[in-house]
Amino acid sequence: MKLFLRDQWAFAAFFVVQLILLLLIFALDGYWNSSLMIYAIFLSLFFSGGFLLSRYLTHRTIYQRLSNPVQSLEELTQSHGNAPLCRAMDENCLEQYRLYKEELHAYENKQRDHITFIQQWVHQMKTPLSVIHLLLQDDDDPKSESVREEVDRLKRGLETILYLARLDRFEQDFLIEPVNLRTLVQEAVAENKRLFIRNQVYPELQIDEHWSAESDDKWLSFVLNQLLVNAVRYSAGKSNKVTIRAYERGSQVVLEVQDYGIGIPREDIRRVFQPYFTGENGRKYAESTGMGLYLVKEICGKLNHAVELESMVDAGTTVRVVLSAVVPTNLTRS
């Protein structure tokens, strides 16, 4: 109604001015009959009011539509009535909807091609890296060790790119099933063995072999690898231990990675899950990309897992992934 009144105020003002001028013309001509004048004013107001009411009722859906923000694209396809202005608006909205869908489909196709290219490129790059690794496997030369370190770094970078590219198609690339947490952690530790040894940081496992959780083995393994790499990177030179534990919390199981390294400044904690945010620690470690914890948060969100982080400068960081537990009957609950 407010929009209708703002739209019609010019017509109302013009009508009042016209009515006053008409009455003045009759008065200046010497014809003044108060009863007749009042009757004429009443008729004019009655018919103009009827016209405005009829116009409001006919175009009410348009005014309501323009007064409220669009909540969904489907609203653009709704009909607003049979009046000429309503039909014209319907046609205009449908045309906008069609153009938007065409541009969206074009963008989606372009994005899909880009992601496909990235995935193929990553797989192509992993092959020569594997060959380089095999060539250096039995070489104990210190230079070869440095090359192996760079190869591992490249592999981790390629894995990050690959999983980032797959994130948009997550719904087509995951399978929820019971995952044995101890086996998962052991495999992740073995995969990062050289990283632990190189930085003189060693894992401490506190995980009962019976603990399982509902998750996707591949995606959860990537999450764990990201947490372990961060824990080792920020522990090197300050602490020689990283603790990985699992424990029960109500009907859930918590997978926890705790380091005793440099920690995260308090002002950075609320932003560590943002993409590309590296914070104060990122300026100290050139290898930081700001994508690790962002991917952890995004993947866990899609897997319906909660992520918790606690940290204190010079005391270390603890990251917890809260999963749905699969508790066997032979496991005593505490």
PDB file of N, CA and C in Angstrom, residues 123-173:
ATOM      1  N   HIS A 123      46.759 -34.959 -11.684  1.00  0.00           N
ATOM      2  CA  HIS A 123      47.099 -36.368 -11.865  1.00  0.00           C
ATOM      3  C   HIS A 123      48.329 -36.529 -12.767  1.00  0.00           C
ATOM      4  N   GLN A 124      48.440 -35.683 -13.767  1.00  0.00           N
ATOM      5  CA  GLN A 124      49.610 -35.752 -14.642  1.00  0.00           C
ATOM      6  C   GLN A 124      50.889 -35.360 -13.893  1.00  0.00           C
ATOM      7  N   MET A 125      50.780 -34.380 -13.014  1.00  0.00           N
ATOM      8  CA  MET A 125      51.945 -33.938 -12.250  1.00  0.00           C
ATOM      9  C   MET A 125      52.359 -34.971 -11.202  1.00  0.00           C
ATOM     10  N   LYS A 126      51.400 -35.725 -10.675  1.00  0.00           N
ATOM     11  CA  LYS A 126      51.727 -36.715  -9.644  1.00  0.00           C
ATOM     12  C   LYS A 126      52.565 -37.849 -10.202  1.00  0.00           C
ATOM     13  N   THR A 127      52.410 -38.155 -11.482  1.00  0.00           N
ATOM     14  CA  THR A 127      53.187 -39.248 -12.087  1.00  0.00           C
ATOM     15  C   THR A 127      54.685 -38.948 -12.111  1.00  0.00           C
ATOM     16  N   PRO A 128      55.135 -37.805 -12.652  1.00  0.00           N
ATOM     17  CA  PRO A 128      56.590 -37.543 -12.609  1.00  0.00           C
ATOM     18  C   PRO A 128      57.114 -37.396 -11.183  1.00  0.00           C
ATOM     19  N   LEU A 129      56.308 -36.912 -10.252  1.00  0.00           N
ATOM     20  CA  LEU A 129      56.764 -36.819  -8.867  1.00  0.00           C
ATOM     21  C   LEU A 129      57.009 -38.211  -8.282  1.00  0.00           C
ATOM     22  N   SER A 130      56.115 -39.144  -8.628  1.00  0.00           N
ATOM     23  CA  SER A 130      56.308 -40.517  -8.159  1.00  0.00           C
ATOM     24  C   SER A 130      57.574 -41.113  -8.745  1.00  0.00           C
ATOM     25  N   VAL A 131      57.842 -40.818 -10.005  1.00  0.00           N
ATOM     26  CA  VAL A 131      59.061 -41.321 -10.646  1.00  0.00           C
ATOM     27  C   VAL A 131      60.299 -40.742  -9.962  1.00  0.00           C
ATOM     28  N   ILE A 132      60.270 -39.435  -9.670  1.00  0.00           N
ATOM     29  CA  ILE A 132      61.401 -38.801  -8.984  1.00  0.00           C
ATOM     30  C   ILE A 132      61.614 -39.436  -7.609  1.00  0.00           C
ATOM     31  N   HIS A 133      60.531 -39.698  -6.932  1.00  0.00           N
ATOM     32  CA  HIS A 133      60.630 -40.320  -5.614  1.00  0.00           C
ATOM     33  C   HIS A 133      61.263 -41.718  -5.701  1.00  0.00           C
ATOM     34  N   LEU A 134      60.858 -42.487  -6.689  1.00  0.00           N
ATOM     35  CA  LEU A 134      61.425 -43.828  -6.854  1.00  0.00           C
ATOM     36  C   LEU A 134      62.916 -43.764  -7.185  1.00  0.00           C
ATOM     37  N   LEU A 135      63.294 -42.781  -8.013  1.00  0.00           N
ATOM     38  CA  LEU A 135      64.706 -42.652  -8.375  1.00  0.00           C
ATOM     39  C   LEU A 135      65.574 -42.289  -7.170  1.00  0.00           C
ATOM     40  N   LEU A 136      64.989 -41.572  -6.214  1.00  0.00           N
ATOM     41  CA  LEU A 136      65.758 -41.123  -5.057  1.00  0.00           C
ATOM     42  C   LEU A 136      65.607 -42.041  -3.852  1.00  0.00           C
ATOM     43  N   GLN A 137      64.820 -43.092  -3.987  1.00  0.00           N
ATOM     44  CA  GLN A 137      64.463 -43.915  -2.839  1.00  0.00           C
ATOM     45  C   GLN A 137      65.668 -44.533  -2.145  1.00  0.00           C
ATOM     46  N   ASP A 138      66.644 -45.009  -2.902  1.00  0.00           N
ATOM     47  CA  ASP A 138      67.805 -45.690  -2.325  1.00  0.00           C
ATOM     48  C   ASP A 138      69.042 -44.809  -2.273  1.00  0.00           C
ATOM     49  N   ASP A 139      68.853 -43.518  -2.503  1.00  0.00           N
ATOM     50  CA  ASP A 139      69.991 -42.591  -2.491  1.00  0.00           C
ATOM     51  C   ASP A 139      70.035 -41.882  -1.143  1.00  0.00           C
ATOM     52  N   ASP A 140      71.132 -42.064  -0.402  1.00  0.00           N
ATOM     53  CA  ASP A 140      71.269 -41.476   0.936  1.00  0.00           C
ATOM     54  C   ASP A 140      72.008 -40.146   0.927  1.00  0.00           C
ATOM     55  N   ASP A 141      72.281 -39.631  -0.233  1.00  0.00           N
ATOM     56  CA  ASP A 141      72.967 -38.347  -0.329  1.00  0.00           C
ATOM     57  C   ASP A 141      72.109 -37.242   0.298  1.00  0.00           C
ATOM     58  N   PRO A 142      72.710 -36.333   1.072  1.00  0.00           N
ATOM     59  CA  PRO A 142      71.940 -35.235   1.683  1.00  0.00           C
ATOM     60  C   PRO A 142      71.184 -34.394   0.652  1.00  0.00           C
ATOM     61  N   LYS A 143      71.769 -34.232  -0.522  1.00  0.00           N
ATOM     62  CA  LYS A 143      71.075 -33.479  -1.565  1.00  0.00           C
ATOM     63  C   LYS A 143      69.806 -34.200  -1.999  1.00  0.00           C
ATOM     64  N   SER A 144      69.894 -35.528  -2.073  1.00  0.00           N
ATOM     65  CA  SER A 144      68.711 -36.304  -2.449  1.00  0.00           C
ATOM     66  C   SER A 144      67.615 -36.172  -1.395  1.00  0.00           C
ATOM     67  N   GLU A 145      68.011 -36.094  -0.136  1.00  0.00           N
ATOM     68  CA  GLU A 145      67.039 -35.913   0.943  1.00  0.00           C
ATOM     69  C   GLU A 145      66.327 -34.567   0.789  1.00  0.00           C
ATOM     70  N   SER A 146      67.068 -33.557   0.396  1.00  0.00           N
ATOM     71  CA  SER A 146      66.461 -32.241   0.170  1.00  0.00           C
ATOM     72  C   SER A 146      65.472 -32.294  -0.979  1.00  0.00           C
ATOM     73  N   VAL A 147      65.849 -33.038  -2.034  1.00  0.00           N
ATOM     74  CA  VAL A 147      64.941 -33.179  -3.165  1.00  0.00           C
ATOM     75  C   VAL A 147      63.679 -33.933  -2.743  1.00  0.00           C
ATOM     76  N   ARG A 148      63.856 -34.991  -1.936  1.00  0.00           N
ATOM     77  CA  ARG A 148      62.686 -35.742  -1.452  1.00  0.00           C
ATOM     78  C   ARG A 148      61.764 -34.844  -0.618  1.00  0.00           C
ATOM     79  N   GLU A 149      62.339 -33.961   0.158  1.00  0.00           N
ATOM     80  CA  GLU A 149      61.552 -33.029   0.954  1.00  0.00           C
ATOM     81  C   GLU A 149      60.712 -32.122   0.047  1.00  0.00           C
ATOM     82  N   GLU A 150      61.326 -31.632  -1.022  1.00  0.00           N
ATOM     83  CA  GLU A 150      60.585 -30.770  -1.947  1.00  0.00           C
ATOM     84  C   GLU A 150      59.513 -31.561  -2.702  1.00  0.00           C
ATOM     85  N   VAL A 151      59.819 -32.828  -3.019  1.00  0.00           N
ATOM     86  CA  VAL A 151      58.823 -33.675  -3.683  1.00  0.00           C
ATOM     87  C   VAL A 151      57.621 -33.877  -2.779  1.00  0.00           C
ATOM     88  N   ASP A 152      57.871 -34.140  -1.496  1.00  0.00           N
ATOM     89  CA  ASP A 152      56.759 -34.294  -0.547  1.00  0.00           C
ATOM     90  C   ASP A 152      55.942 -33.016  -0.455  1.00  0.00           C
ATOM     91  N   ARG A 153      56.617 -31.886  -0.481  1.00  0.00           N
ATOM     92  CA  ARG A 153      55.910 -30.608  -0.404  1.00  0.00           C
ATOM     93  C   ARG A 153      55.041 -30.395  -1.650  1.00  0.00           C
ATOM     94  N   LEU A 154      55.587 -30.773  -2.795  1.00  0.00           N
ATOM     95  CA  LEU A 154      54.808 -30.658  -4.028  1.00  0.00           C
ATOM     96  C   LEU A 154      53.591 -31.584  -3.996  1.00  0.00           C
ATOM     97  N   LYS A 155      53.790 -32.796  -3.484  1.00  0.00           N
ATOM     98  CA  LYS A 155      52.669 -33.740  -3.393  1.00  0.00           C
ATOM     99  C   LYS A 155      51.554 -33.188  -2.518  1.00  0.00           C
ATOM    100  N   ARG A 156      51.930 -32.608  -1.370  1.00  0.00           N
ATOM    101  CA  ARG A 156      50.915 -32.049  -0.482  1.00  0.00           C
ATOM    102  C   ARG A 156      50.191 -30.885  -1.156  1.00  0.00           C
ATOM    103  N   GLY A 157      50.945 -30.066  -1.873  1.00  0.00           N
ATOM    104  CA  GLY A 157      50.317 -28.949  -2.580  1.00  0.00           C
ATOM    105  C   GLY A 157      49.346 -29.414  -3.649  1.00  0.00           C
ATOM    106  N   LEU A 158      49.739 -30.448  -4.391  1.00  0.00           N
ATOM    107  CA  LEU A 158      48.863 -30.986  -5.434  1.00  0.00           C
ATOM    108  C   LEU A 158      47.617 -31.620  -4.829  1.00  0.00           C
ATOM    109  N   GLU A 159      47.776 -32.310  -3.699  1.00  0.00           N
ATOM    110  CA  GLU A 159      46.618 -32.899  -3.023  1.00  0.00           C
ATOM    111  C   GLU A 159      45.639 -31.812  -2.588  1.00  0.00           C
ATOM    112  N   THR A 160      46.183 -30.713  -2.081  1.00  0.00           N
ATOM    113  CA  THR A 160      45.317 -29.608  -1.661  1.00  0.00           C
ATOM    114  C   THR A 160      44.534 -29.048  -2.838  1.00  0.00           C
ATOM    115  N   ILE A 161      45.219 -28.854  -3.963  1.00  0.00           N
ATOM    116  CA  ILE A 161      44.539 -28.351  -5.167  1.00  0.00           C
ATOM    117  C   ILE A 161      43.471 -29.331  -5.621  1.00  0.00           C
ATOM    118  N   LEU A 162      43.793 -30.610  -5.602  1.00  0.00           N
ATOM    119  CA  LEU A 162      42.863 -31.634  -6.075  1.00  0.00           C
ATOM    120  C   LEU A 162      41.597 -31.664  -5.216  1.00  0.00           C
ATOM    121  N   TYR A 163      41.764 -31.645  -3.910  1.00  0.00           N
ATOM    122  CA  TYR A 163      40.595 -31.710  -3.035  1.00  0.00           C
ATOM    123  C   TYR A 163      39.802 -30.405  -3.065  1.00  0.00           C
ATOM    124  N   LEU A 164      40.481 -29.300  -3.260  1.00  0.00           N
ATOM    125  CA  LEU A 164      39.774 -28.026  -3.408  1.00  0.00           C
ATOM    126  C   LEU A 164      38.913 -28.030  -4.659  1.00  0.00           C
ATOM    127  N   ALA A 165      39.446 -28.607  -5.747  1.00  0.00           N
ATOM    128  CA  ALA A 165      38.682 -28.697  -6.987  1.00  0.00           C
ATOM    129  C   ALA A 165      37.500 -29.641  -6.847  1.00  0.00           C
ATOM    130  N   ARG A 166      37.666 -30.708  -6.066  1.00  0.00           N
ATOM    131  CA  ARG A 166      36.589 -31.681  -5.895  1.00  0.00           C
ATOM    132  C   ARG A 166      35.499 -31.207  -4.949  1.00  0.00           C
ATOM    133  N   LEU A 167      35.768 -30.148  -4.203  1.00  0.00           N
ATOM    134  CA  LEU A 167      34.835 -29.718  -3.166  1.00  0.00           C
ATOM    135  C   LEU A 167      33.479 -29.330  -3.748  1.00  0.00           C
ATOM    136  N   ASP A 168      33.471 -28.734  -4.941  1.00  0.00           N
ATOM    137  CA  ASP A 168      32.209 -28.324  -5.561  1.00  0.00           C
ATOM    138  C   ASP A 168      31.364 -29.522  -5.984  1.00  0.00           C
ATOM    139  N   ARG A 169      31.999 -30.680  -6.169  1.00  0.00           N
ATOM    140  CA  ARG A 169      31.259 -31.885  -6.546  1.00  0.00           C
ATOM    141  C   ARG A 169      31.242 -32.888  -5.394  1.00  0.00           C
ATOM    142  N   PHE A 170      31.283 -32.382  -4.214  1.00  0.00           N
ATOM    143  CA  PHE A 170      31.407 -33.240  -3.045  1.00  0.00           C
ATOM    144  C   PHE A 170      30.291 -34.277  -2.990  1.00  0.00           C
ATOM    145  N   GLU A 171      29.059 -33.867  -3.303  1.00  0.00           N
ATOM    146  CA  GLU A 171      27.913 -34.771  -3.193  1.00  0.00           C
ATOM    147  C   GLU A 171      28.047 -35.990  -4.096  1.00  0.00           C
ATOM    148  N   GLN A 172      28.864 -35.892  -5.160  1.00  0.00           N
ATOM    149  CA  GLN A 172      29.035 -37.006  -6.078  1.00  0.00           C
ATOM    150  C   GLN A 172      30.263 -37.857  -5.736  1.00  0.00           C
ATOM    151  N   ASP A 173      30.975 -37.486  -4.665  1.00  0.00           N
ATOM    152  CA  ASP A 173      32.273 -38.119  -4.435  1.00  0.00           C
ATOM    153  C   ASP A 173      32.497 -38.455  -2.962  1.00  0.00           C
TER     154      ASP A 173
END
